[in-house]
PDB file of C-alpha atoms in Angstrom:
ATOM      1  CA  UNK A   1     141.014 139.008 150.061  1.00 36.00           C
ATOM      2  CA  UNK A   2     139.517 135.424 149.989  1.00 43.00           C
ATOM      3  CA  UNK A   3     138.379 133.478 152.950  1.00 42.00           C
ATOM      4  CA  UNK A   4     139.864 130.484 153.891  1.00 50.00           C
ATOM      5  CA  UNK A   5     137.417 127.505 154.088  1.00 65.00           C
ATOM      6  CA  UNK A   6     137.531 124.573 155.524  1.00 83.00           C
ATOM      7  CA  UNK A   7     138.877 122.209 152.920  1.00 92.00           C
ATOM      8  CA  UNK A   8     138.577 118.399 153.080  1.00 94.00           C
ATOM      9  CA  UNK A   9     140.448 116.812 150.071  1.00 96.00           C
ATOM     10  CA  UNK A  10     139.855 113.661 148.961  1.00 94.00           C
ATOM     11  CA  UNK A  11     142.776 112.127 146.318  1.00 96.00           C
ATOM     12  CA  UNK A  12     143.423 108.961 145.093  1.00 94.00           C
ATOM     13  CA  UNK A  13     146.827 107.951 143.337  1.00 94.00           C
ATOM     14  CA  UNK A  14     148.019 109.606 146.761  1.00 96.00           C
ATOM     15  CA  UNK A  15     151.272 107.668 146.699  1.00 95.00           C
ATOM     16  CA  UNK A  16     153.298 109.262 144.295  1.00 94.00           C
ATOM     17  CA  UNK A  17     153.828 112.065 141.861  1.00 93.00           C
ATOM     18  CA  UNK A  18     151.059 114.589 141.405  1.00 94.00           C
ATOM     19  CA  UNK A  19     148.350 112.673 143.919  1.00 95.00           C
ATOM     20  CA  UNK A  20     151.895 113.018 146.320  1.00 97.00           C
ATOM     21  CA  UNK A  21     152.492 116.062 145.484  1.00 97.00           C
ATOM     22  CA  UNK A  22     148.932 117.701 145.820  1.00 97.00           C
ATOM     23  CA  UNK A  23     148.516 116.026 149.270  1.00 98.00           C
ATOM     24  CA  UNK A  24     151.301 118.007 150.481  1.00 98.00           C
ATOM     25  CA  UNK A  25     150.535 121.132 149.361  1.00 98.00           C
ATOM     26  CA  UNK A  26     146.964 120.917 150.640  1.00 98.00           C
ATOM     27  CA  UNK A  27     148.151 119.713 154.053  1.00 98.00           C
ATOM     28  CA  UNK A  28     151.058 122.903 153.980  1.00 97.00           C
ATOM     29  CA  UNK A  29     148.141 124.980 153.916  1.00 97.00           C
ATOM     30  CA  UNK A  30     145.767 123.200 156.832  1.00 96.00           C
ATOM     31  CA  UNK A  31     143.456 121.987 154.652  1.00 96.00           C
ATOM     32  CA  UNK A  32     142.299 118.526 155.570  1.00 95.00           C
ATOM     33  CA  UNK A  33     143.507 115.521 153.447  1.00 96.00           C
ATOM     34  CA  UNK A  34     141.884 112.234 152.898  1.00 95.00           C
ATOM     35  CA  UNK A  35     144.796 110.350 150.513  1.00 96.00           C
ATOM     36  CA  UNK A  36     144.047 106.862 148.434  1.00 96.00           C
ATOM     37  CA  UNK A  37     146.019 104.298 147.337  1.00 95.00           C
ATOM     38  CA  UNK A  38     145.537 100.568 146.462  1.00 93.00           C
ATOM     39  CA  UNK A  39     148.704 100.554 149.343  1.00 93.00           C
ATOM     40  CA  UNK A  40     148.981 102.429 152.617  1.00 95.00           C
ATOM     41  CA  UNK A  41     152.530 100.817 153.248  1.00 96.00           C
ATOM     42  CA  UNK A  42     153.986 102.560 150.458  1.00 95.00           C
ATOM     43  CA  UNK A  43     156.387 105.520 151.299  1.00 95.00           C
ATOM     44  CA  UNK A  44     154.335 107.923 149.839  1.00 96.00           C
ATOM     45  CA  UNK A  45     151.471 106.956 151.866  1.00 97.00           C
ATOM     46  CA  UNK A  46     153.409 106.737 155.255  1.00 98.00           C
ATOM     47  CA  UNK A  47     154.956 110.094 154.773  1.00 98.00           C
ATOM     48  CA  UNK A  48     151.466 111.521 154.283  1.00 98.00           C
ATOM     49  CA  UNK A  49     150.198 110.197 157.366  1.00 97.00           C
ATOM     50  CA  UNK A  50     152.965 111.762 159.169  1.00 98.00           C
ATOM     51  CA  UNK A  51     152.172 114.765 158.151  1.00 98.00           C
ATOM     52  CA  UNK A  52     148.751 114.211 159.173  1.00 97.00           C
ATOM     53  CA  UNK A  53     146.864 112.904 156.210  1.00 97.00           C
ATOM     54  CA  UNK A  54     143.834 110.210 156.944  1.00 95.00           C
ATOM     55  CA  UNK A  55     145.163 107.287 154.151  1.00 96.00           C
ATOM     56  CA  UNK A  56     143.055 104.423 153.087  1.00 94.00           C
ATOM     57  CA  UNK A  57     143.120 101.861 150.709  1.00 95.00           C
ATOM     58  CA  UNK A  58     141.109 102.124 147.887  1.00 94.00           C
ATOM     59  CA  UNK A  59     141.190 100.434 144.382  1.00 94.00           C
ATOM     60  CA  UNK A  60     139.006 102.939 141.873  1.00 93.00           C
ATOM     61  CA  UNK A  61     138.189  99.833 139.537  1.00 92.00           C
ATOM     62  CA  UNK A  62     136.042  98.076 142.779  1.00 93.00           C
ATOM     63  CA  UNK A  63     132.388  97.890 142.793  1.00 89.00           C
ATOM     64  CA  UNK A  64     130.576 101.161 143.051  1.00 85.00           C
ATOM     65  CA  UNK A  65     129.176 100.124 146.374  1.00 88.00           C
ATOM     66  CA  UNK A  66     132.382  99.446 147.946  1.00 92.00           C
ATOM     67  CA  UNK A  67     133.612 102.323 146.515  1.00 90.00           C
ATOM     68  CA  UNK A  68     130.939 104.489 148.104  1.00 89.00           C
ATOM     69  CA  UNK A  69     131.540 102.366 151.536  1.00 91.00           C
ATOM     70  CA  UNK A  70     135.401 103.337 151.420  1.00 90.00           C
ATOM     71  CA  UNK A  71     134.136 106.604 150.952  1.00 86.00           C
ATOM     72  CA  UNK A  72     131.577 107.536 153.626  1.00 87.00           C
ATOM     73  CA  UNK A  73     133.916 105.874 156.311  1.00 86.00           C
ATOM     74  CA  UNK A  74     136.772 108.154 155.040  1.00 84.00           C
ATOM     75  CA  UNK A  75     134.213 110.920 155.311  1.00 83.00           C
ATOM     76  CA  UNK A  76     132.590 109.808 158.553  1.00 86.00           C
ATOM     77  CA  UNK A  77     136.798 110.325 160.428  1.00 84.00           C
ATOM     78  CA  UNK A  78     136.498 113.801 159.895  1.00 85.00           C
ATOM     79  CA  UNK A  79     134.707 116.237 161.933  1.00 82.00           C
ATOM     80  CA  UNK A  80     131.390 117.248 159.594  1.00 80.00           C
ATOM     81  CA  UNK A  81     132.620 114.833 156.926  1.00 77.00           C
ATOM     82  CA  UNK A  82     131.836 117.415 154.042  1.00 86.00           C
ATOM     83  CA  UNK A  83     134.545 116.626 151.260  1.00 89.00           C
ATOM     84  CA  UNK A  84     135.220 119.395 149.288  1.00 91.00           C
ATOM     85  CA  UNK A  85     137.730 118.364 146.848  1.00 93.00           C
ATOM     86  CA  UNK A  86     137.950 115.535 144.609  1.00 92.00           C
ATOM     87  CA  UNK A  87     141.066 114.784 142.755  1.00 94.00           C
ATOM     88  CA  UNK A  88     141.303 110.989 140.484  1.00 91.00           C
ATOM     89  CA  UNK A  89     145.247 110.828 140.270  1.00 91.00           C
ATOM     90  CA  UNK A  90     145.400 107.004 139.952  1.00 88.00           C
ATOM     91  CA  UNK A  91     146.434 105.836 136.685  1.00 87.00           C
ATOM     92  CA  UNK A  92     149.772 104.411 134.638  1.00 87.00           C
ATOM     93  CA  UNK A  93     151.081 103.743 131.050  1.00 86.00           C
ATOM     94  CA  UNK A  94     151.153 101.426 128.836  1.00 88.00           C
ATOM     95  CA  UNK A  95     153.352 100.890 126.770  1.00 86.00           C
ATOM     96  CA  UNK A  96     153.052  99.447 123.532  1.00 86.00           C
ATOM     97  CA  UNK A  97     151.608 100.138 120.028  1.00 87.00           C
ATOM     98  CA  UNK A  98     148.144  99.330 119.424  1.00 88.00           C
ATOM     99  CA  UNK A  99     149.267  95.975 117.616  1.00 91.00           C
ATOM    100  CA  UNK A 100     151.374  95.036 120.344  1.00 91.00           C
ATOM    101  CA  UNK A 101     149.176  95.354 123.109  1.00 91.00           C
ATOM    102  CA  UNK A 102     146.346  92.332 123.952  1.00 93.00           C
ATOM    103  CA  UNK A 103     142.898  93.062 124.589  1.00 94.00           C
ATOM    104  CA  UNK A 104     143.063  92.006 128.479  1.00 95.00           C
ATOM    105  CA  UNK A 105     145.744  94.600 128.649  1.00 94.00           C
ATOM    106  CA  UNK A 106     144.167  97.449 127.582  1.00 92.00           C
ATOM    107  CA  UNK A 107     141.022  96.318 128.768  1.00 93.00           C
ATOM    108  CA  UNK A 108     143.231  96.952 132.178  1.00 92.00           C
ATOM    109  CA  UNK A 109     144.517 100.192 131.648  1.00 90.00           C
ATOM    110  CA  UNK A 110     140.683 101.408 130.521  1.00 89.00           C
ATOM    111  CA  UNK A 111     139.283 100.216 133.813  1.00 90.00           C
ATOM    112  CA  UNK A 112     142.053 102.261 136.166  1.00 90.00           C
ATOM    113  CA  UNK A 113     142.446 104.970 133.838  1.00 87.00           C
ATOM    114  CA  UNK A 114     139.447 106.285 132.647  1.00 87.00           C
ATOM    115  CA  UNK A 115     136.368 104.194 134.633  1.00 87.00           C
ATOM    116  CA  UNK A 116     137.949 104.389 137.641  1.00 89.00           C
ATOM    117  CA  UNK A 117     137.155 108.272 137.263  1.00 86.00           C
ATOM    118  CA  UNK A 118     133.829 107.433 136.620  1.00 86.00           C
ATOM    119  CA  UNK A 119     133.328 105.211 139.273  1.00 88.00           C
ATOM    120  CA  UNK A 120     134.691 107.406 142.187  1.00 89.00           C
ATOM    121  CA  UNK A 121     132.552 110.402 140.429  1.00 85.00           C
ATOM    122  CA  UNK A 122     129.478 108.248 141.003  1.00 85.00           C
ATOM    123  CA  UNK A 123     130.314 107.218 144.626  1.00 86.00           C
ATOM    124  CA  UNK A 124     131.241 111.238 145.650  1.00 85.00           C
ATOM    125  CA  UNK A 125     128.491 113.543 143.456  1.00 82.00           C
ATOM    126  CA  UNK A 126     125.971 112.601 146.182  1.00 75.00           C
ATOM    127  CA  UNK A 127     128.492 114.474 148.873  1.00 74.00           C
ATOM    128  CA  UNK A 128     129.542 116.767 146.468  1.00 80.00           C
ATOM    129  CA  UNK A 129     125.989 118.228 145.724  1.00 77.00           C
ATOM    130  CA  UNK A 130     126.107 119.062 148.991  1.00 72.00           C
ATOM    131  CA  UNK A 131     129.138 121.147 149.570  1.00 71.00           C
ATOM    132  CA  UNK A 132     128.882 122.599 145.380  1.00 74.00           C
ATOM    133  CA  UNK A 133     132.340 121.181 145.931  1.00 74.00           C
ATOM    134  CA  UNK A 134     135.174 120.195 142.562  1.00 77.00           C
ATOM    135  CA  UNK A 135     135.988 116.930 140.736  1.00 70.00           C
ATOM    136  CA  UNK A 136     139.157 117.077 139.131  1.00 65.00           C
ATOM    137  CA  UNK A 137     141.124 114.671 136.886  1.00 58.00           C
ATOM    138  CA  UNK A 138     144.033 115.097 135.370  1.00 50.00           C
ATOM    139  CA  UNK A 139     143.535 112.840 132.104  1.00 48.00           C
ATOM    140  CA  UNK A 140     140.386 112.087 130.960  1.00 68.00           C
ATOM    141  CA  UNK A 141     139.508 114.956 128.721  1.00 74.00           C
ATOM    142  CA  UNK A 142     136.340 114.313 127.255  1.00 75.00           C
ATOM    143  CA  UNK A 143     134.781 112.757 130.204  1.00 77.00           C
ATOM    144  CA  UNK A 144     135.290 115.760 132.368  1.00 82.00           C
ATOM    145  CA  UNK A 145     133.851 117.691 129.865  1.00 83.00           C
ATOM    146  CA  UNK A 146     130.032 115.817 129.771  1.00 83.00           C
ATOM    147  CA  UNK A 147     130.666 116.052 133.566  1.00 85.00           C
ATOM    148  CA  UNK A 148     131.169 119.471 133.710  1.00 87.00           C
ATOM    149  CA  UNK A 149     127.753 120.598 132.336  1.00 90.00           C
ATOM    150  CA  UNK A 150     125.962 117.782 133.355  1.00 88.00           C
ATOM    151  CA  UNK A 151     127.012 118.883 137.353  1.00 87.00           C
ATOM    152  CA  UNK A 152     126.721 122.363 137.136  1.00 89.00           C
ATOM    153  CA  UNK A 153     123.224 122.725 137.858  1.00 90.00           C
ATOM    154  CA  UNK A 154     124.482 121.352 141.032  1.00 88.00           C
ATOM    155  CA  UNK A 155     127.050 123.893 141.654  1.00 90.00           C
ATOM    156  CA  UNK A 156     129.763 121.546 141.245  1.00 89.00           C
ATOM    157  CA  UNK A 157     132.503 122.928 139.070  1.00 91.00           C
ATOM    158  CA  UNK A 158     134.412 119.908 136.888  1.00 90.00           C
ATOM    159  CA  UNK A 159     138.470 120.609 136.042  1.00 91.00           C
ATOM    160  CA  UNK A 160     140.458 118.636 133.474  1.00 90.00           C
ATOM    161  CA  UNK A 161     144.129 119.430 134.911  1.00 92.00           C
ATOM    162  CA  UNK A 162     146.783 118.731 131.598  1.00 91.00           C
ATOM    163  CA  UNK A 163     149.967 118.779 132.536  1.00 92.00           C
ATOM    164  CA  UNK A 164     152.827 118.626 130.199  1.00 90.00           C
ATOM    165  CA  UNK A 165     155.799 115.792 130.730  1.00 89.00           C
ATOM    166  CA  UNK A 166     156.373 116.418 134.806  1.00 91.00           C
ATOM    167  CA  UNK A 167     159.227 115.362 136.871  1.00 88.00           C
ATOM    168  CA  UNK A 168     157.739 112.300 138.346  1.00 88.00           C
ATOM    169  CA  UNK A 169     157.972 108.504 138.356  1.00 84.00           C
ATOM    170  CA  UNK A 170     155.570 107.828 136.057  1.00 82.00           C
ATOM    171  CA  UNK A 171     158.266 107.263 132.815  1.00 80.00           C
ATOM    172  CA  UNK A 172     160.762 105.185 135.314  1.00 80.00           C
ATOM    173  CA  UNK A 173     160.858 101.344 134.357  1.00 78.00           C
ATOM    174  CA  UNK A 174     159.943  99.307 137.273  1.00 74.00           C
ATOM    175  CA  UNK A 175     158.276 102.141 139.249  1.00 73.00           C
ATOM    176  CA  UNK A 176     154.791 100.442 138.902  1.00 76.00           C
ATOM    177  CA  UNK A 177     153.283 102.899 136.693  1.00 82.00           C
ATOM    178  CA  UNK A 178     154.921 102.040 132.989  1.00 83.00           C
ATOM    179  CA  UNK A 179     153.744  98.678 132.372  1.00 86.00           C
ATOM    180  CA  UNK A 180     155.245  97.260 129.185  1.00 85.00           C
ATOM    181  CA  UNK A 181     152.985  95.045 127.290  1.00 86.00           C
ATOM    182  CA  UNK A 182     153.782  91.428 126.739  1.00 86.00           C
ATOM    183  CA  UNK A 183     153.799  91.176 123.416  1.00 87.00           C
ATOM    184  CA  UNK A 184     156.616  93.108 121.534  1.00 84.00           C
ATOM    185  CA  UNK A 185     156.772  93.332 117.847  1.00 84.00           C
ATOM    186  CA  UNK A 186     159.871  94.170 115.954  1.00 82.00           C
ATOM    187  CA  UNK A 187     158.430  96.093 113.597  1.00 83.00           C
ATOM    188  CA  UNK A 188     158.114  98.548 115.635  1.00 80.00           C
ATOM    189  CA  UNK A 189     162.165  98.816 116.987  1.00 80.00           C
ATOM    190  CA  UNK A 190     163.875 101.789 115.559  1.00 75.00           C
ATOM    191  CA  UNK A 191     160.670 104.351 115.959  1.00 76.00           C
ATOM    192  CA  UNK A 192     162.602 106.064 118.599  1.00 74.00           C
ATOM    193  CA  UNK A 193     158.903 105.482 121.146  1.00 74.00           C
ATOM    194  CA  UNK A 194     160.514 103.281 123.332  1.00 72.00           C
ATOM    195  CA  UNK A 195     163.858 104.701 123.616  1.00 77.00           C
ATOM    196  CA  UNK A 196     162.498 108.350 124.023  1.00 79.00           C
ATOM    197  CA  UNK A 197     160.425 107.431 127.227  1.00 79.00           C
ATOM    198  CA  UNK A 198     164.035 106.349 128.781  1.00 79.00           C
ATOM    199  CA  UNK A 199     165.526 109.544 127.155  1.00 82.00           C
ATOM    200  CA  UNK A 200     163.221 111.854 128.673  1.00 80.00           C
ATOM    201  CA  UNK A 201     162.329 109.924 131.901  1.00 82.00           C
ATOM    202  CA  UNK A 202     163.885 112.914 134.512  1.00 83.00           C
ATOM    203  CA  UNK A 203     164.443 115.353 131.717  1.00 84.00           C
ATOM    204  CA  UNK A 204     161.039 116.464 131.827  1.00 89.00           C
ATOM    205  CA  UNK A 205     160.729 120.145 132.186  1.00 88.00           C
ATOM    206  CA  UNK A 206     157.363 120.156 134.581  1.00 90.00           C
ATOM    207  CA  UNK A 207     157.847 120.405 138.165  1.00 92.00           C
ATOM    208  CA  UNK A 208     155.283 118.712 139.953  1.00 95.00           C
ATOM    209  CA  UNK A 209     155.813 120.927 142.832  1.00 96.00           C
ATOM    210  CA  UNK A 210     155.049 123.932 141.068  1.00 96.00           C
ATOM    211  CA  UNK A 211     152.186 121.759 139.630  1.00 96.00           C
ATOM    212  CA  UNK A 212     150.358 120.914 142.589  1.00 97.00           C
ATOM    213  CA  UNK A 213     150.754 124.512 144.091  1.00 98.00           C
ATOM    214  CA  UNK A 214     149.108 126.164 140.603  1.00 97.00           C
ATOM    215  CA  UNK A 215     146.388 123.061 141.339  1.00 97.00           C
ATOM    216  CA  UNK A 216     145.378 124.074 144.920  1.00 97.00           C
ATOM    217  CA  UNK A 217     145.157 127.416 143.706  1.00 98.00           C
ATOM    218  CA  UNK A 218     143.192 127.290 140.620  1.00 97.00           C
ATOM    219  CA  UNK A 219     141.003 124.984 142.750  1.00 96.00           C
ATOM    220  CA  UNK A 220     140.169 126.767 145.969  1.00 96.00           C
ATOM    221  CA  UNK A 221     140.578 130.389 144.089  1.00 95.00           C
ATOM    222  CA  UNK A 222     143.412 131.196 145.840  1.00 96.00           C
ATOM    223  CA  UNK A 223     146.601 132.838 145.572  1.00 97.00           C
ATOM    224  CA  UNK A 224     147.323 133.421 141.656  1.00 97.00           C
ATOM    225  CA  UNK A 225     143.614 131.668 140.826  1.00 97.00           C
ATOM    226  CA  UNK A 226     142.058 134.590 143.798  1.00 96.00           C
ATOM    227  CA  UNK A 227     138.629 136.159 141.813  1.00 95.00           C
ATOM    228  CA  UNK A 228     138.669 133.748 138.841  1.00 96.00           C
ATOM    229  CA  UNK A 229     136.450 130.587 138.092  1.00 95.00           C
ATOM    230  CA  UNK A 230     137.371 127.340 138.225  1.00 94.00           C
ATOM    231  CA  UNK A 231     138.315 126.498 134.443  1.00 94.00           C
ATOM    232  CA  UNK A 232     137.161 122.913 132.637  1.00 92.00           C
ATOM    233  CA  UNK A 233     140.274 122.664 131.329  1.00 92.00           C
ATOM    234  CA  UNK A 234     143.126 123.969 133.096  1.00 94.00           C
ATOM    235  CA  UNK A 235     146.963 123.153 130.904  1.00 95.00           C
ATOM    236  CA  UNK A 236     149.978 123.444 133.291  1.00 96.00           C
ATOM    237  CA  UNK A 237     153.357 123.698 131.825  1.00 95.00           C
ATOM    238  CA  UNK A 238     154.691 125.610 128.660  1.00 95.00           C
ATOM    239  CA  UNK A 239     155.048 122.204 126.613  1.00 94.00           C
ATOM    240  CA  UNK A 240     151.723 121.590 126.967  1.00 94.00           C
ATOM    241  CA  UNK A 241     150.616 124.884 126.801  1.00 96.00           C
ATOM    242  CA  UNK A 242     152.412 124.969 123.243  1.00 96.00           C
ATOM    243  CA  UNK A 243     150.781 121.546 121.960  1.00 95.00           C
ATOM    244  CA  UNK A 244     147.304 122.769 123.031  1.00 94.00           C
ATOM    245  CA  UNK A 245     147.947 125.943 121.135  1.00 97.00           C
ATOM    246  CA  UNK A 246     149.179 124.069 117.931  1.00 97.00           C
ATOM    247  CA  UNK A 247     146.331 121.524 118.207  1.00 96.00           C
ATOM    248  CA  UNK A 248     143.653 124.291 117.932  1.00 97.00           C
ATOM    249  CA  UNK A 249     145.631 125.859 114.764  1.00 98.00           C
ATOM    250  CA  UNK A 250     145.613 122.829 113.375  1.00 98.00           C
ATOM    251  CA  UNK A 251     142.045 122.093 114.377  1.00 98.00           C
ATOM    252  CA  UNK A 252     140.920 125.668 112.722  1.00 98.00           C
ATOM    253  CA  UNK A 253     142.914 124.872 109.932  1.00 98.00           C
ATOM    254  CA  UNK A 254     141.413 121.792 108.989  1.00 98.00           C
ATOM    255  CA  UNK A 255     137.549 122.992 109.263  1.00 98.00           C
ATOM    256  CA  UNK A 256     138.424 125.725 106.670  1.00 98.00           C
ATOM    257  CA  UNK A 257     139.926 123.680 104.035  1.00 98.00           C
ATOM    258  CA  UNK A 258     136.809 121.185 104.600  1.00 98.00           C
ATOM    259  CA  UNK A 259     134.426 123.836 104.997  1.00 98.00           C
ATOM    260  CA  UNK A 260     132.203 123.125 101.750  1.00 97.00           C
ATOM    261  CA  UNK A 261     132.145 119.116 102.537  1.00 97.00           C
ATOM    262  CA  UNK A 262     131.092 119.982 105.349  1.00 97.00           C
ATOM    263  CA  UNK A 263     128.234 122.632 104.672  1.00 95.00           C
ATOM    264  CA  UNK A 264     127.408 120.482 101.431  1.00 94.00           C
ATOM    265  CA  UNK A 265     126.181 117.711 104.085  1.00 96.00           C
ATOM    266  CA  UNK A 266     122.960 119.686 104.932  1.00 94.00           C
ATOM    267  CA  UNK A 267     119.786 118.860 104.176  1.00 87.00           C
ATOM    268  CA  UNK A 268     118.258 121.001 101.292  1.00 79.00           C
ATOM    269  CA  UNK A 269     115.707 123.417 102.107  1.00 69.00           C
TER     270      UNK A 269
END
């Protein structure tokens, strides 16, 4: 039987969908929730704090050091101020093709998405090294993957969560996480992208419940995850488990046919 620890969460993208969701769950099982959002007067936020979660405001794309300020005083409200859990939820769409979209705009969606998981890694490792605690995020791929064996001398365990498409606001126009780019080329009307984000926005066959229960699991080795390792990668929902299958046919598939290319590149002896 495991033994409960003291768990002290610390999630950004708190204020909706899987950051929401994964707040709750940790707080349904006591564990101790520090929840991030460039709002706390959203109604994500407020219901957290009802429920007892510490919420701050914090934008992942500021400065490190105001990053790691936001961070220690978040630490400093709870009692030992050892954060266990790290979990980069922040994050949106956008949509567009490649030709659509501007450079500002992507430049954008780079700095939330992807280096605002690298700055809150830098501002937390410190604290991490210190409880061998978990950095999770659930979209940057090969990022977590360089993180996972550079920290694990440390005896903090890296997890890339992949979910598959989740019931959650993320697809719903207007929600403030699908930002349409500016710029919208014709050429591209009648590929079906556009239209099959509106199709499948609350079709989705992921529920983010479920989700964030599998997450604190797999996490804290608990539950269903009890007597296993934390995982790098760790692919929630049978859509996504199918694609990550198919993807590593395929891969397989195309190393054999290029095989002798690829051997015929060595240097001779």
């Amino acid at each position: 039987m495991s033994v409960e620890r003291n768990y002290l969460w610390l999630i950004t993208g708190a204020s909706s969908g899987f950051g929401l969701a994964l707040a709750r769950e940790a707080l349904s099982r006591s564990h101790t929730v520090i929840a991030t959002s460039r709002s706390v007067s959203s109604p994500g936020m407020i219901s957290l704090s009802s429920l007892g979660a510490i919420t701050l405001a914090l934008d992942v794309t500021s400065p490190e050091d105001v990053l790691s300020g936001i961070i220690a005083e978040a630490a400093s409200l709870v009692p030992g101020g050892k954060i266990t859990h790290v979990v980069n939820c922040a994050g949106y769409i956008l949509e567009g093709a490649v030709e659509e979209t501007t450079q500002e705009e992507v430049r954008k969606v780079f700095e939330t998405n992807v280096l605002g998981s690298v700055n809150v890694a830098r501002a937390v490792v410190g604290k991490l090294r210190e409880t061998r605690g978990c950095c999770t995020k659930w979209a940057v791929s090969g990022l977590t993957e360089g993180l996972a064996d550079e920290l694990k001398p440390f005896g903090i365990r890296v997890c890339c969560v992949e979910p598959g498409y989740t019931r959650t606001g993320f697809l719903t126009e207007g929600g403030g996480h699908r930002v349409k780019a500016e710029r919208v080329l014709e050429r591209y009307d009648g590929l079906g992208f556009r239209e099959g984000l509106n199709a499948y926005n609350g079709q989705q066959p992921g529920d983010v419940g479920r989700c964030a229960i599998a997450m604190v699991d797999v996490l804290t080795g608990t539950g269903m995850a009890e007597g296993k390792e934390i995982p790098v990668r760790l692919v929630l929902g049978s859509d996504c488990l199918d694609v990550v299958r198919n993807k590593c046919e395929s891969t397989l598939r195309l190393v054999e046919d290029w095989e002798a290319v690829s051997r015929f590149a060595d240097g001779q002896e």
